[in-house]
C-alpha positions as a printed Julia matrix, in Angstrom:
402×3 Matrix{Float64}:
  -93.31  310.81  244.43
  -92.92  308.34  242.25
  -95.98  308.66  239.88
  -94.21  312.46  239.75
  -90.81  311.33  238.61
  -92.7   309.22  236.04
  -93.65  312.03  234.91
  -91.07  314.23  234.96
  -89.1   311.26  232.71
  -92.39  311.06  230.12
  -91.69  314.85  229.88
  -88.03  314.73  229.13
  -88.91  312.11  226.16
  -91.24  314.32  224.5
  -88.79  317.06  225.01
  -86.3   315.06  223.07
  -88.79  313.82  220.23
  -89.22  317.32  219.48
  -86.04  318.46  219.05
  -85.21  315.61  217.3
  -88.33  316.11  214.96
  -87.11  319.77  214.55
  -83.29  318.61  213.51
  -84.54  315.57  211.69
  -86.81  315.62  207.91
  -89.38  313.59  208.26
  -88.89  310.55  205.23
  -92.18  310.2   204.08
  -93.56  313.64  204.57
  -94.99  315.27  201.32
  -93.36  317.17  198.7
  -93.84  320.94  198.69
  -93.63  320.61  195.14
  -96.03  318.28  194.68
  -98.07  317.74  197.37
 -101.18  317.34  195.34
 -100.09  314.46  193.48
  -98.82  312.98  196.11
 -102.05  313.15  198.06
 -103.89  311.7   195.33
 -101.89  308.35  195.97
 -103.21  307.86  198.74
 -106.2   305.46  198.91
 -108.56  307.26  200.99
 -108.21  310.07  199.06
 -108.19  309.3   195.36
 -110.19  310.64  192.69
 -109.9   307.69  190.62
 -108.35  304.28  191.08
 -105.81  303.53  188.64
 -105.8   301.11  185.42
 -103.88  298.49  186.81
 -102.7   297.97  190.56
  -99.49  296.51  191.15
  -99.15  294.71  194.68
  -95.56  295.33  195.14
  -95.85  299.07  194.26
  -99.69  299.73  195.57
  -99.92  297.24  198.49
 -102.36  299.46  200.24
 -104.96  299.22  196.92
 -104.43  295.55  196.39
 -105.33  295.17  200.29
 -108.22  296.75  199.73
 -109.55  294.9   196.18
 -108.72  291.85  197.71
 -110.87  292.78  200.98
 -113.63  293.97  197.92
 -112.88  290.69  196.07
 -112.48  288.34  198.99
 -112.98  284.84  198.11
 -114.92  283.97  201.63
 -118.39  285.89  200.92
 -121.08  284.23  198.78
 -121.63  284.37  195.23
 -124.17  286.87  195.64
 -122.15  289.23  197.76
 -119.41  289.14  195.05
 -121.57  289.72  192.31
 -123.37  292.81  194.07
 -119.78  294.55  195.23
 -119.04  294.05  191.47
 -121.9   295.29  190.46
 -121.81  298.73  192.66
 -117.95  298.68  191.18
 -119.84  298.91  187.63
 -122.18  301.39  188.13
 -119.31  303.83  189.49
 -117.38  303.32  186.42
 -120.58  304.23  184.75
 -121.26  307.12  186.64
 -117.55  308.13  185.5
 -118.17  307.33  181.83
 -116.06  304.5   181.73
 -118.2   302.35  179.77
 -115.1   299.81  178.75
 -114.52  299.21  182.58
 -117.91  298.78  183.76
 -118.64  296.66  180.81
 -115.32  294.32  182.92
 -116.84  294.58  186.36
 -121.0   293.45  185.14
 -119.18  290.75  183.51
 -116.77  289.75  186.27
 -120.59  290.01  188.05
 -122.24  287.47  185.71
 -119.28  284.89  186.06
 -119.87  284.34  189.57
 -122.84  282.26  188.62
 -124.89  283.58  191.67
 -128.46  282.1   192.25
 -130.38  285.71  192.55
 -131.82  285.88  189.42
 -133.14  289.55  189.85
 -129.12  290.03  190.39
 -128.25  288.57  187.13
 -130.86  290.76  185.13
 -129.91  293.71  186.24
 -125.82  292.97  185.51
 -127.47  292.16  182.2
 -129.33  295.28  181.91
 -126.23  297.55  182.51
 -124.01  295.9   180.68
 -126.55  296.35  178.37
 -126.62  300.16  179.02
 -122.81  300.41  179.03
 -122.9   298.5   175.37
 -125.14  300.63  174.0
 -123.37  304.29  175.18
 -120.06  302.7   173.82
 -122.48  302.13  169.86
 -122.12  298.33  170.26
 -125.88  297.78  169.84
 -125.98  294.21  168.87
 -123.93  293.42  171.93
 -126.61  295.67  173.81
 -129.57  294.07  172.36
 -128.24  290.5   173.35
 -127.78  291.8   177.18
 -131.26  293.13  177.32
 -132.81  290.05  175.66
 -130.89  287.94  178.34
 -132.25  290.22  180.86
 -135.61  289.96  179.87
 -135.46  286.04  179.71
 -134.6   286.12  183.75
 -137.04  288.42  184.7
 -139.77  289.21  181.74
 -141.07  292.5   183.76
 -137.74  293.98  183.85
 -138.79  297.26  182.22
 -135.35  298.79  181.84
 -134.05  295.48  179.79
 -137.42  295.98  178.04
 -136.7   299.83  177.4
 -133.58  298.88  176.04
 -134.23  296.72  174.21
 -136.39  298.65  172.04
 -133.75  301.4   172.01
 -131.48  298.51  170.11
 -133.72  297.63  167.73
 -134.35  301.01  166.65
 -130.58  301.85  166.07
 -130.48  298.92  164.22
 -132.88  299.85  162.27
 -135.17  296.91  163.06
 -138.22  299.09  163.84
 -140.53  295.84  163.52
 -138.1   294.35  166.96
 -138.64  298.07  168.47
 -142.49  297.02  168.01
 -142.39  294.14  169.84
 -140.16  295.32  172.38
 -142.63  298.27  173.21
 -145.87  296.21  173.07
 -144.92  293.79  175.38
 -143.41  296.24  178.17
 -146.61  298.28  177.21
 -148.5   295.16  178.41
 -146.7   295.48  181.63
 -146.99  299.2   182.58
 -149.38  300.8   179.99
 -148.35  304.62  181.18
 -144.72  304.51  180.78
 -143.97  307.64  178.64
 -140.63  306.36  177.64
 -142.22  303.05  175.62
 -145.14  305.36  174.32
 -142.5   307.67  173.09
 -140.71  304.81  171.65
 -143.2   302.86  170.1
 -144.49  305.84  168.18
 -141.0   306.69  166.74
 -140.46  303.05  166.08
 -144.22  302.97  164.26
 -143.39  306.19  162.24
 -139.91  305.02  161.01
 -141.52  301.47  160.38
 -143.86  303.14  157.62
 -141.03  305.36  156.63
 -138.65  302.39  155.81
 -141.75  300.31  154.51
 -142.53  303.2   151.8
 -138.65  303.41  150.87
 -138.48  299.51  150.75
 -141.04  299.33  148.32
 -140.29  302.49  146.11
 -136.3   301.06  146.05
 -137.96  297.49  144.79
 -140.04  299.26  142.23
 -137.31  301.79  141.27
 -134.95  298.31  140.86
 -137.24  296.25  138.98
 -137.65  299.75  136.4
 -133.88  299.67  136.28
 -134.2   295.7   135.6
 -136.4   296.17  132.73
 -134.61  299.16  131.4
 -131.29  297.21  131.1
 -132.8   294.15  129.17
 -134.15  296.11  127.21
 -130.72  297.57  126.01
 -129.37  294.26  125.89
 -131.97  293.45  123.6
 -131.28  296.12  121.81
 -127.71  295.3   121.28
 -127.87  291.88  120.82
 -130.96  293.12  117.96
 -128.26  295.73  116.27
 -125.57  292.63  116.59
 -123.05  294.72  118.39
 -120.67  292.67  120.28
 -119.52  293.5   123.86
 -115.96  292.92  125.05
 -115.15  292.37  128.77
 -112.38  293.6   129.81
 -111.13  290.43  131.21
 -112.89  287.59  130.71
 -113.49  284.86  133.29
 -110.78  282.1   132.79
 -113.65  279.33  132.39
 -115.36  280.47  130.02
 -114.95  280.6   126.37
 -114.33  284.6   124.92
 -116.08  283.4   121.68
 -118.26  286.35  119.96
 -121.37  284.14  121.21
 -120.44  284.32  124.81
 -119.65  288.32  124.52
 -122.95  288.64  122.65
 -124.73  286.48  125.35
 -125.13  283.78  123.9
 -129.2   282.66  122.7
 -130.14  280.49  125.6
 -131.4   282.15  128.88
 -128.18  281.3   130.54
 -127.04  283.06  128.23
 -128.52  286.11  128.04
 -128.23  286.24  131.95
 -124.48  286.25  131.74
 -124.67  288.98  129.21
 -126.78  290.68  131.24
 -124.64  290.54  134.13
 -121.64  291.61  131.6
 -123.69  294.11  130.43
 -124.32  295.81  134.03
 -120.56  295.16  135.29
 -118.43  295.99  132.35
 -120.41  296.03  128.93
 -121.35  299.31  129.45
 -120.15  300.88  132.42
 -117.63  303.47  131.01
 -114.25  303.48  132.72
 -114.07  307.17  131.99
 -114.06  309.76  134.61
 -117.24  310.91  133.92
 -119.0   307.49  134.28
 -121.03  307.91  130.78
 -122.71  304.84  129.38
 -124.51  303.93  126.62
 -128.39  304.5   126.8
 -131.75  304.26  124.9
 -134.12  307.38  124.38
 -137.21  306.9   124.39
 -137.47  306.32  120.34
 -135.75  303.37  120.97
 -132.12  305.07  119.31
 -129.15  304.38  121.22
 -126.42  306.82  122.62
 -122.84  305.58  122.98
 -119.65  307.42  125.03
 -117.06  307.36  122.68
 -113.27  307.53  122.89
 -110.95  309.76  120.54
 -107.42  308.44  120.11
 -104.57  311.08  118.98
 -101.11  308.55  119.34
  -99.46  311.01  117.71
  -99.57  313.62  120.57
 -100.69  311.21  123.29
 -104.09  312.76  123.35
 -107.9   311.63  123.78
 -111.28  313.06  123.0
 -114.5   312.22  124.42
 -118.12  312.17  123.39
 -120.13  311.11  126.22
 -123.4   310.55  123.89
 -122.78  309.97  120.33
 -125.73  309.23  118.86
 -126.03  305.91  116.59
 -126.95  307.65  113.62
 -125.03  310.18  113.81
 -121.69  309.94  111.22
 -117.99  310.54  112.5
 -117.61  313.35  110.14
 -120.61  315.12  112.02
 -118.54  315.12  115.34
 -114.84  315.7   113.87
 -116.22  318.92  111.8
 -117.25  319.99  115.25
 -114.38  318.81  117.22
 -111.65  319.7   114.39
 -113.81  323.17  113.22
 -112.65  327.16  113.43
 -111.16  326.42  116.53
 -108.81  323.77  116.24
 -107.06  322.12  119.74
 -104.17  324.34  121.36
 -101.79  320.61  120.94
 -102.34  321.09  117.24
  -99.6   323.63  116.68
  -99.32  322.77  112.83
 -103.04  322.79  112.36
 -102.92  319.22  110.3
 -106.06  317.88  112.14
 -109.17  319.66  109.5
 -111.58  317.22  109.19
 -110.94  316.59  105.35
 -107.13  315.42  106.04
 -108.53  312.87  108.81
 -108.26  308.88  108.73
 -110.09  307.17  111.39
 -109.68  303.11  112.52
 -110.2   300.52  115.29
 -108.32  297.33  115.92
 -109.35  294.06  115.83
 -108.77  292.91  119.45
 -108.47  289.4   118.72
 -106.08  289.75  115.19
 -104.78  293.37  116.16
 -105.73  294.09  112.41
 -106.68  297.63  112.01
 -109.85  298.53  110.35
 -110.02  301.92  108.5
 -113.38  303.94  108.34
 -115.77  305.68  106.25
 -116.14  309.34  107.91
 -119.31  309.73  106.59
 -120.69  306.49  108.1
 -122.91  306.15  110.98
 -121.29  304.77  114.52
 -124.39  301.95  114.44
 -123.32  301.13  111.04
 -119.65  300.52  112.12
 -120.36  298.94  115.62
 -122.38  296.22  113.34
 -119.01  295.14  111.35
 -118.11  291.59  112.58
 -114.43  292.84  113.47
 -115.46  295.65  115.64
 -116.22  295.06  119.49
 -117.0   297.45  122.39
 -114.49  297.25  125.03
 -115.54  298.52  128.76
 -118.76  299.89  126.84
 -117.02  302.76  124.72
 -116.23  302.43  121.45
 -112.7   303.51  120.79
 -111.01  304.96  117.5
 -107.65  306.2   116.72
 -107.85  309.09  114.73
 -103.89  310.22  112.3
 -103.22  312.59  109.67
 -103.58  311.15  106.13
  -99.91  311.1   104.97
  -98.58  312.21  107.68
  -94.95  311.21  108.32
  -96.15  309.87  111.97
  -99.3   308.3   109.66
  -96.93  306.2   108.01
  -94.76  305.3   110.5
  -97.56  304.37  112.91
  -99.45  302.28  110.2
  -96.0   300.21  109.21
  -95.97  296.6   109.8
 -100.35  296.51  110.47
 -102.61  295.04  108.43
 -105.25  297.61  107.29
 -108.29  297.11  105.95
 -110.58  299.48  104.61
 -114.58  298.69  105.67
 -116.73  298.13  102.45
Protein backbone atom coordinates (compact mmCIF):
# COMPACT_ATOMS: atom_id res chain seq x y z
CA UNK A 1 0.00 0.00 0.00
CA UNK A 2 2.60 1.99 0.50
CA UNK A 3 4.83 1.44 -2.63
CA UNK A 4 1.11 2.49 -4.25
CA UNK A 5 0.78 5.80 -2.48
CA UNK A 6 4.39 6.42 -3.59
CA UNK A 7 3.16 6.30 -6.52
CA UNK A 8 0.19 7.93 -6.59
CA UNK A 9 2.43 11.14 -5.02
CA UNK A 10 5.26 10.62 -8.06
CA UNK A 11 2.12 10.99 -10.26
CA UNK A 12 0.72 14.12 -8.79
CA UNK A 13 4.40 15.78 -9.30
CA UNK A 14 4.53 15.10 -12.85
CA UNK A 15 1.01 16.28 -13.07
CA UNK A 16 2.12 19.56 -11.67
CA UNK A 17 5.47 19.86 -13.80
CA UNK A 18 3.31 19.81 -16.68
CA UNK A 19 1.05 22.28 -16.06
CA UNK A 20 3.56 24.32 -14.85
CA UNK A 21 5.67 23.69 -18.10
CA UNK A 22 2.43 24.56 -20.06
CA UNK A 23 1.88 28.09 -18.01
CA UNK A 24 5.58 28.72 -17.77
CA UNK A 25 8.22 29.74 -21.15
CA UNK A 26 10.89 27.82 -20.95
CA UNK A 27 14.23 30.52 -20.54
CA UNK A 28 16.59 29.01 -22.63
CA UNK A 29 14.43 27.42 -25.24
CA UNK A 30 15.22 28.54 -28.89
CA UNK A 31 14.04 31.38 -30.81
CA UNK A 32 11.39 30.75 -33.46
CA UNK A 33 13.02 33.40 -35.23
CA UNK A 34 16.17 32.20 -35.21
CA UNK A 35 16.47 28.91 -34.32
CA UNK A 36 19.14 28.15 -36.81
CA UNK A 37 21.59 30.45 -35.52
CA UNK A 38 21.02 29.63 -32.40
CA UNK A 39 21.66 25.96 -33.00
CA UNK A 40 24.81 26.67 -34.59
CA UNK A 41 26.13 27.91 -31.08
CA UNK A 42 26.01 25.08 -29.81
CA UNK A 43 29.24 23.02 -29.69
CA UNK A 44 28.16 19.74 -30.80
CA UNK A 45 26.64 21.12 -33.55
CA UNK A 46 28.74 23.78 -35.21
CA UNK A 47 29.80 24.11 -38.63
CA UNK A 48 32.77 26.00 -37.81
CA UNK A 49 34.44 27.05 -34.59
CA UNK A 50 34.78 30.62 -34.27
CA UNK A 51 37.96 33.07 -34.60
CA UNK A 52 38.45 33.67 -31.15
CA UNK A 53 36.73 31.94 -28.04
CA UNK A 54 36.02 33.92 -25.15
CA UNK A 55 35.78 31.84 -21.77
CA UNK A 56 33.35 34.03 -20.09
CA UNK A 57 30.98 34.14 -23.13
CA UNK A 58 31.83 30.44 -24.72
CA UNK A 59 32.64 28.44 -21.55
CA UNK A 60 31.41 25.31 -23.16
CA UNK A 61 34.24 25.79 -26.25
CA UNK A 62 37.01 26.82 -23.96
CA UNK A 63 36.14 23.49 -21.90
CA UNK A 64 36.58 21.70 -24.68
CA UNK A 65 40.12 23.38 -26.24
CA UNK A 66 41.42 23.14 -22.99
CA UNK A 67 40.41 19.26 -22.75
CA UNK A 68 42.11 19.33 -26.69
CA UNK A 69 45.02 21.42 -25.29
CA UNK A 70 45.43 19.85 -21.89
CA UNK A 71 48.72 20.39 -20.44
CA UNK A 72 48.88 16.62 -18.79
CA UNK A 73 49.41 14.49 -22.18
CA UNK A 74 52.88 14.20 -23.72
CA UNK A 75 54.51 16.28 -26.17
CA UNK A 76 53.67 13.99 -28.80
CA UNK A 77 50.00 13.76 -28.04
CA UNK A 78 49.84 17.61 -28.19
CA UNK A 79 51.59 17.94 -31.25
CA UNK A 80 49.37 15.18 -33.09
CA UNK A 81 45.80 16.79 -31.71
CA UNK A 82 47.37 19.98 -33.22
CA UNK A 83 48.24 18.55 -36.05
CA UNK A 84 44.65 16.81 -36.90
CA UNK A 85 43.41 20.59 -35.80
CA UNK A 86 45.63 21.70 -38.96
CA UNK A 87 44.66 19.49 -41.43
CA UNK A 88 40.83 20.39 -40.75
CA UNK A 89 41.53 23.95 -41.25
CA UNK A 90 43.10 22.77 -44.41
CA UNK A 91 40.44 20.73 -45.49
CA UNK A 92 38.31 24.09 -44.93
CA UNK A 93 40.75 26.27 -46.88
CA UNK A 94 41.92 28.07 -44.07
CA UNK A 95 45.43 28.09 -44.93
CA UNK A 96 46.28 31.20 -42.35
CA UNK A 97 44.87 29.00 -39.44
CA UNK A 98 46.38 25.79 -40.17
CA UNK A 99 49.58 27.50 -40.92
CA UNK A 100 48.87 28.57 -36.53
CA UNK A 101 48.00 25.07 -35.45
CA UNK A 102 51.41 23.04 -37.53
CA UNK A 103 53.27 25.70 -35.85
CA UNK A 104 51.70 25.57 -32.39
CA UNK A 105 52.65 21.58 -33.43
CA UNK A 106 56.37 22.24 -34.01
CA UNK A 107 56.76 24.31 -30.67
CA UNK A 108 56.01 21.49 -28.57
CA UNK A 109 59.46 20.19 -29.29
CA UNK A 110 58.19 16.50 -29.38
CA UNK A 111 60.84 13.68 -29.90
CA UNK A 112 58.89 11.81 -32.98
CA UNK A 113 60.76 12.96 -35.64
CA UNK A 114 58.41 11.43 -38.39
CA UNK A 115 55.85 13.88 -36.36
CA UNK A 116 57.89 16.89 -36.90
CA UNK A 117 58.32 16.26 -40.78
CA UNK A 118 55.13 15.93 -41.53
CA UNK A 119 54.00 19.40 -39.43
CA UNK A 120 56.79 20.60 -41.68
CA UNK A 121 55.43 19.23 -44.77
CA UNK A 122 51.92 20.84 -44.30
CA UNK A 123 52.86 23.83 -43.21
CA UNK A 124 54.72 23.60 -46.12
CA UNK A 125 51.55 22.79 -48.21
CA UNK A 126 49.49 25.47 -46.45
CA UNK A 127 52.51 28.12 -47.41
CA UNK A 128 52.54 27.32 -50.69
CA UNK A 129 48.38 27.46 -51.45
CA UNK A 130 48.53 30.88 -49.57
CA UNK A 131 51.79 31.98 -52.73
CA UNK A 132 54.37 32.26 -49.90
CA UNK A 133 56.81 29.91 -51.69
CA UNK A 134 60.00 30.81 -50.03
CA UNK A 135 58.33 30.19 -46.71
CA UNK A 136 57.15 26.79 -48.39
CA UNK A 137 60.43 25.82 -49.70
CA UNK A 138 62.10 26.36 -46.18
CA UNK A 139 59.29 23.91 -44.54
CA UNK A 140 59.93 21.23 -47.05
CA UNK A 141 63.74 21.54 -46.85
CA UNK A 142 63.30 21.19 -42.96
CA UNK A 143 61.18 18.29 -43.63
CA UNK A 144 63.43 16.61 -45.73
CA UNK A 145 66.44 17.14 -43.25
CA UNK A 146 64.29 14.92 -40.51
CA UNK A 147 63.33 12.34 -42.65
CA UNK A 148 65.28 12.40 -46.25
CA UNK A 149 62.56 9.80 -47.82
CA UNK A 150 59.75 12.00 -47.03
CA UNK A 151 58.43 12.13 -50.60
CA UNK A 152 55.72 14.72 -50.07
CA UNK A 153 58.47 17.34 -48.50
CA UNK A 154 60.47 16.12 -51.55
CA UNK A 155 57.42 16.78 -54.00
CA UNK A 156 57.19 20.02 -52.63
CA UNK A 157 59.92 21.01 -52.65
CA UNK A 158 60.39 20.83 -56.24
CA UNK A 159 57.00 22.52 -56.68
CA UNK A 160 58.89 25.69 -54.80
CA UNK A 161 61.65 25.82 -56.77
CA UNK A 162 59.81 25.86 -59.86
CA UNK A 163 57.55 28.88 -58.85
CA UNK A 164 60.53 30.48 -58.01
CA UNK A 165 61.79 30.05 -60.95
CA UNK A 166 64.85 28.11 -59.76
CA UNK A 167 64.35 25.22 -62.23
CA UNK A 168 68.10 24.05 -61.51
CA UNK A 169 66.63 23.49 -57.32
CA UNK A 170 63.42 21.77 -59.08
CA UNK A 171 66.30 19.43 -60.62
CA UNK A 172 67.70 18.45 -57.67
CA UNK A 173 64.66 18.18 -55.81
CA UNK A 174 63.26 15.60 -58.45
CA UNK A 175 66.50 13.56 -58.84
CA UNK A 176 66.93 12.81 -55.47
CA UNK A 177 63.15 11.74 -54.65
CA UNK A 178 63.56 9.98 -58.11
CA UNK A 179 66.38 8.04 -56.37
CA UNK A 180 63.93 7.05 -53.79
CA UNK A 181 60.82 5.88 -55.75
CA UNK A 182 61.83 5.87 -59.49
CA UNK A 183 57.91 5.47 -60.70
CA UNK A 184 56.38 8.34 -59.05
CA UNK A 185 54.49 10.12 -61.92
CA UNK A 186 54.25 13.29 -60.00
CA UNK A 187 58.40 13.83 -59.87
CA UNK A 188 58.60 12.48 -63.58
CA UNK A 189 56.04 15.04 -64.43
CA UNK A 190 57.95 17.54 -62.56
CA UNK A 191 61.31 17.00 -63.47
CA UNK A 192 60.45 17.19 -67.14
CA UNK A 193 58.68 20.62 -66.77
CA UNK A 194 61.48 21.74 -64.56
CA UNK A 195 64.14 20.34 -67.47
CA UNK A 196 62.10 22.09 -70.29
CA UNK A 197 61.80 25.52 -68.51
CA UNK A 198 65.56 25.10 -67.43
CA UNK A 199 66.57 25.22 -71.28
CA UNK A 200 63.90 27.75 -71.85
CA UNK A 201 65.35 30.26 -69.24
CA UNK A 202 69.00 29.11 -70.24
CA UNK A 203 68.29 30.23 -74.05
CA UNK A 204 66.61 33.62 -72.78
CA UNK A 205 69.56 34.13 -70.28
CA UNK A 206 71.96 34.03 -72.87
CA UNK A 207 70.08 35.85 -75.80
CA UNK A 208 69.25 38.85 -72.92
CA UNK A 209 73.32 38.82 -72.22
CA UNK A 210 74.04 39.00 -75.89
CA UNK A 211 71.16 41.41 -76.69
CA UNK A 212 72.84 43.65 -73.52
CA UNK A 213 76.32 43.49 -74.46
CA UNK A 214 74.91 44.73 -78.41
CA UNK A 215 73.16 47.50 -76.53
CA UNK A 216 76.65 48.06 -74.56
CA UNK A 217 78.55 48.46 -77.64
CA UNK A 218 75.93 50.42 -79.43
CA UNK A 219 75.92 53.15 -76.69
CA UNK A 220 79.80 53.67 -76.63
CA UNK A 221 79.78 53.91 -79.70
CA UNK A 222 77.47 57.08 -79.61
CA UNK A 223 79.40 58.39 -76.90
CA UNK A 224 82.24 58.20 -79.03
CA UNK A 225 80.59 59.73 -81.43
CA UNK A 226 79.69 62.71 -79.42
CA UNK A 227 82.58 63.18 -77.59
CA UNK A 228 84.33 62.88 -81.61
CA UNK A 229 81.70 65.77 -82.89
CA UNK A 230 82.62 67.72 -79.38
CA UNK A 231 79.04 68.08 -78.40
CA UNK A 232 78.67 68.62 -74.79
CA UNK A 233 75.98 66.88 -72.65
CA UNK A 234 74.19 68.62 -69.79
CA UNK A 235 72.67 66.65 -66.86
CA UNK A 236 69.94 67.79 -65.64
CA UNK A 237 71.19 67.95 -62.17
CA UNK A 238 74.43 67.28 -61.55
CA UNK A 239 75.75 65.26 -58.60
CA UNK A 240 76.74 67.77 -55.78
CA UNK A 241 80.44 66.22 -55.69
CA UNK A 242 81.39 66.56 -58.65
CA UNK A 243 82.59 69.40 -60.66
CA UNK A 244 79.82 70.54 -63.75
CA UNK A 245 82.95 71.64 -65.76
CA UNK A 246 82.46 71.06 -69.74
CA UNK A 247 85.16 68.15 -69.16
CA UNK A 248 83.08 66.28 -66.70
CA UNK A 249 79.75 66.73 -69.03
CA UNK A 250 81.90 65.66 -71.98
CA UNK A 251 83.31 62.68 -69.93
CA UNK A 252 86.17 63.62 -69.25
CA UNK A 253 89.53 61.65 -71.29
CA UNK A 254 90.45 59.13 -68.68
CA UNK A 255 88.45 55.81 -68.45
CA UNK A 256 86.83 57.01 -65.32
CA UNK A 257 85.87 59.30 -67.22
CA UNK A 258 84.34 58.14 -70.02
CA UNK A 259 82.48 55.60 -67.67
CA UNK A 260 80.72 58.42 -65.91
CA UNK A 261 79.77 59.83 -69.23
CA UNK A 262 78.66 56.77 -70.18
CA UNK A 263 76.52 56.30 -67.33
CA UNK A 264 75.28 60.11 -67.98
CA UNK A 265 74.85 59.27 -71.29
CA UNK A 266 72.37 56.18 -70.58
CA UNK A 267 70.49 58.03 -67.55
CA UNK A 268 70.03 61.53 -68.72
CA UNK A 269 72.38 62.50 -71.74
CA UNK A 270 70.12 61.21 -73.99
CA UNK A 271 67.09 59.86 -72.66
CA UNK A 272 64.45 62.44 -73.86
CA UNK A 273 62.08 63.65 -71.17
CA UNK A 274 59.46 63.99 -73.86
CA UNK A 275 56.39 61.97 -73.97
CA UNK A 276 57.35 60.10 -76.70
CA UNK A 277 60.69 58.86 -75.21
CA UNK A 278 62.81 59.83 -78.54
CA UNK A 279 66.57 59.85 -78.24
CA UNK A 280 69.29 60.57 -80.18
CA UNK A 281 70.68 57.64 -82.39
CA UNK A 282 73.30 56.60 -85.04
CA UNK A 283 72.29 55.02 -88.52
CA UNK A 284 74.17 52.85 -89.76
CA UNK A 285 76.41 55.54 -91.89
CA UNK A 286 77.57 56.56 -88.78
CA UNK A 287 75.18 60.17 -89.00
CA UNK A 288 73.46 61.00 -85.96
CA UNK A 289 69.67 61.77 -85.32
CA UNK A 290 68.71 64.17 -82.52
CA UNK A 291 64.89 64.86 -80.89
CA UNK A 292 64.63 68.35 -80.92
CA UNK A 293 62.56 70.89 -79.01
CA UNK A 294 60.68 74.00 -80.63
CA UNK A 295 60.14 76.92 -78.27
CA UNK A 296 57.18 79.53 -79.18
CA UNK A 297 57.27 81.95 -75.62
CA UNK A 298 55.25 84.06 -77.31
CA UNK A 299 52.12 81.78 -77.36
CA UNK A 300 53.40 79.27 -74.79
CA UNK A 301 53.85 76.69 -77.45
CA UNK A 302 56.41 73.77 -78.39
CA UNK A 303 57.29 71.79 -81.46
CA UNK A 304 58.93 68.57 -81.72
CA UNK A 305 61.17 66.72 -84.11
CA UNK A 306 61.80 63.40 -82.79
CA UNK A 307 64.80 62.75 -85.44
CA UNK A 308 66.41 65.71 -86.84
CA UNK A 309 69.04 64.70 -88.71
CA UNK A 310 72.66 66.33 -88.07
CA UNK A 311 73.01 67.61 -91.38
CA UNK A 312 70.05 68.65 -91.91
CA UNK A 313 69.66 72.85 -91.60
CA UNK A 314 66.86 74.54 -89.37
CA UNK A 315 65.50 76.24 -92.35
CA UNK A 316 64.83 72.65 -93.88
CA UNK A 317 62.45 71.81 -90.90
CA UNK A 318 60.79 75.42 -90.27
CA UNK A 319 59.86 75.63 -94.23
CA UNK A 320 58.11 72.41 -93.41
CA UNK A 321 56.79 73.16 -90.06
CA UNK A 322 55.95 77.01 -90.91
CA UNK A 323 54.83 76.02 -94.89
CA UNK A 324 51.10 76.38 -96.73
CA UNK A 325 49.66 75.33 -93.69
CA UNK A 326 50.67 77.42 -90.99
CA UNK A 327 49.62 76.35 -87.02
CA UNK A 328 45.83 77.11 -86.03
CA UNK A 329 47.69 79.38 -82.70
CA UNK A 330 49.12 81.54 -85.45
CA UNK A 331 46.07 83.67 -86.02
CA UNK A 332 48.18 86.63 -87.58
CA UNK A 333 50.19 84.32 -89.74
CA UNK A 334 53.72 86.12 -88.61
CA UNK A 335 55.53 82.71 -88.26
CA UNK A 336 56.78 82.19 -92.50
CA UNK A 337 59.96 80.88 -92.34
CA UNK A 338 61.71 84.07 -93.86
CA UNK A 339 60.46 86.39 -90.79
CA UNK A 340 61.95 83.66 -88.26
CA UNK A 341 64.92 84.23 -85.62
CA UNK A 342 66.03 81.21 -83.90
CA UNK A 343 68.47 81.03 -80.45
CA UNK A 344 69.56 78.93 -77.44
CA UNK A 345 70.83 80.08 -74.09
CA UNK A 346 73.88 79.67 -72.59
CA UNK A 347 72.98 77.65 -69.45
CA UNK A 348 75.83 78.65 -67.48
CA UNK A 349 75.85 82.79 -68.57
CA UNK A 350 72.03 82.75 -69.65
CA UNK A 351 73.50 84.64 -72.78
CA UNK A 352 71.41 83.96 -75.75
CA UNK A 353 72.97 82.79 -78.89
CA UNK A 354 71.21 83.69 -82.21
CA UNK A 355 71.38 81.25 -85.28
CA UNK A 356 72.08 80.87 -88.81
CA UNK A 357 68.77 79.16 -90.36
CA UNK A 358 70.58 77.79 -92.97
CA UNK A 359 73.11 76.01 -90.71
CA UNK A 360 73.27 72.45 -89.94
CA UNK A 361 72.07 71.25 -86.17
CA UNK A 362 75.78 69.32 -85.98
CA UNK A 363 77.30 72.52 -86.91
CA UNK A 364 75.51 74.42 -84.05
CA UNK A 365 75.63 71.59 -81.35
CA UNK A 366 79.65 71.97 -81.97
CA UNK A 367 79.65 75.84 -80.75
CA UNK A 368 81.42 75.91 -77.32
CA UNK A 369 78.29 77.80 -75.75
CA UNK A 370 75.74 75.33 -76.78
CA UNK A 371 74.98 72.15 -74.53
CA UNK A 372 72.32 69.38 -74.76
CA UNK A 373 70.15 69.34 -71.82
CA UNK A 374 68.15 65.89 -70.98
CA UNK A 375 69.48 64.83 -74.59
CA UNK A 376 67.30 67.33 -76.78
CA UNK A 377 68.52 70.19 -78.09
CA UNK A 378 66.22 73.08 -77.39
CA UNK A 379 65.65 76.46 -79.39
CA UNK A 380 63.37 79.30 -78.94
CA UNK A 381 62.07 80.32 -82.04
CA UNK A 382 60.27 84.74 -82.19
CA UNK A 383 59.21 86.87 -84.91
CA UNK A 384 61.95 89.20 -86.24
CA UNK A 385 60.67 92.62 -85.05
CA UNK A 386 58.05 91.59 -83.50
CA UNK A 387 56.77 93.80 -80.66
CA UNK A 388 56.87 90.51 -78.28
CA UNK A 389 60.58 90.00 -80.21
CA UNK A 390 61.71 93.01 -78.65
CA UNK A 391 60.30 92.89 -75.52
CA UNK A 392 61.40 89.29 -74.93
CA UNK A 393 65.05 90.00 -76.14
CA UNK A 394 65.35 93.31 -73.66
CA UNK A 395 67.86 93.21 -71.00
CA UNK A 396 69.81 89.63 -72.76
CA UNK A 397 72.88 89.56 -74.15
CA UNK A 398 72.68 88.27 -77.78
CA UNK A 399 75.11 87.08 -79.77
CA UNK A 400 74.97 86.20 -83.22
CA UNK A 401 77.10 82.68 -84.10
CA UNK A 402 79.92 83.44 -86.70
Amino acid sequence: MAALAQDEDSDDTMDEFMEKFKTQKYKNAFNESNWEEEFDKVPMFMKTAPENINPEKQPDLACIQSIIHDDDRTPEEKARSLKDEGNEYFKEKNYKKAIVSYTEGLKKNCIDIELNAVLYTNRAAAHFHLGNMRSALNDATAAKKLKPDHIKAIIRGAQCSMALRNYAGALQWCDEGLKLSPTDKKLQELRATADKQKRQADRDGRKAKIKAKKEQNEKEALLAAIKERGIKLLKTKPSRHRCSNSEDDDGGDGDGGASRALADLELEGISSQEATGARVYMDEQGVLYWPVLFLYPEHSQTDFISAFCENSSFMDHLAVMFGEELPPWDSERKYQPQNLQLFFEDPEQGNLYQVDLEKSLLNVLQHQRCSVKSGTPSFIVLVSGSPFSQQFLSGKKVQRLK
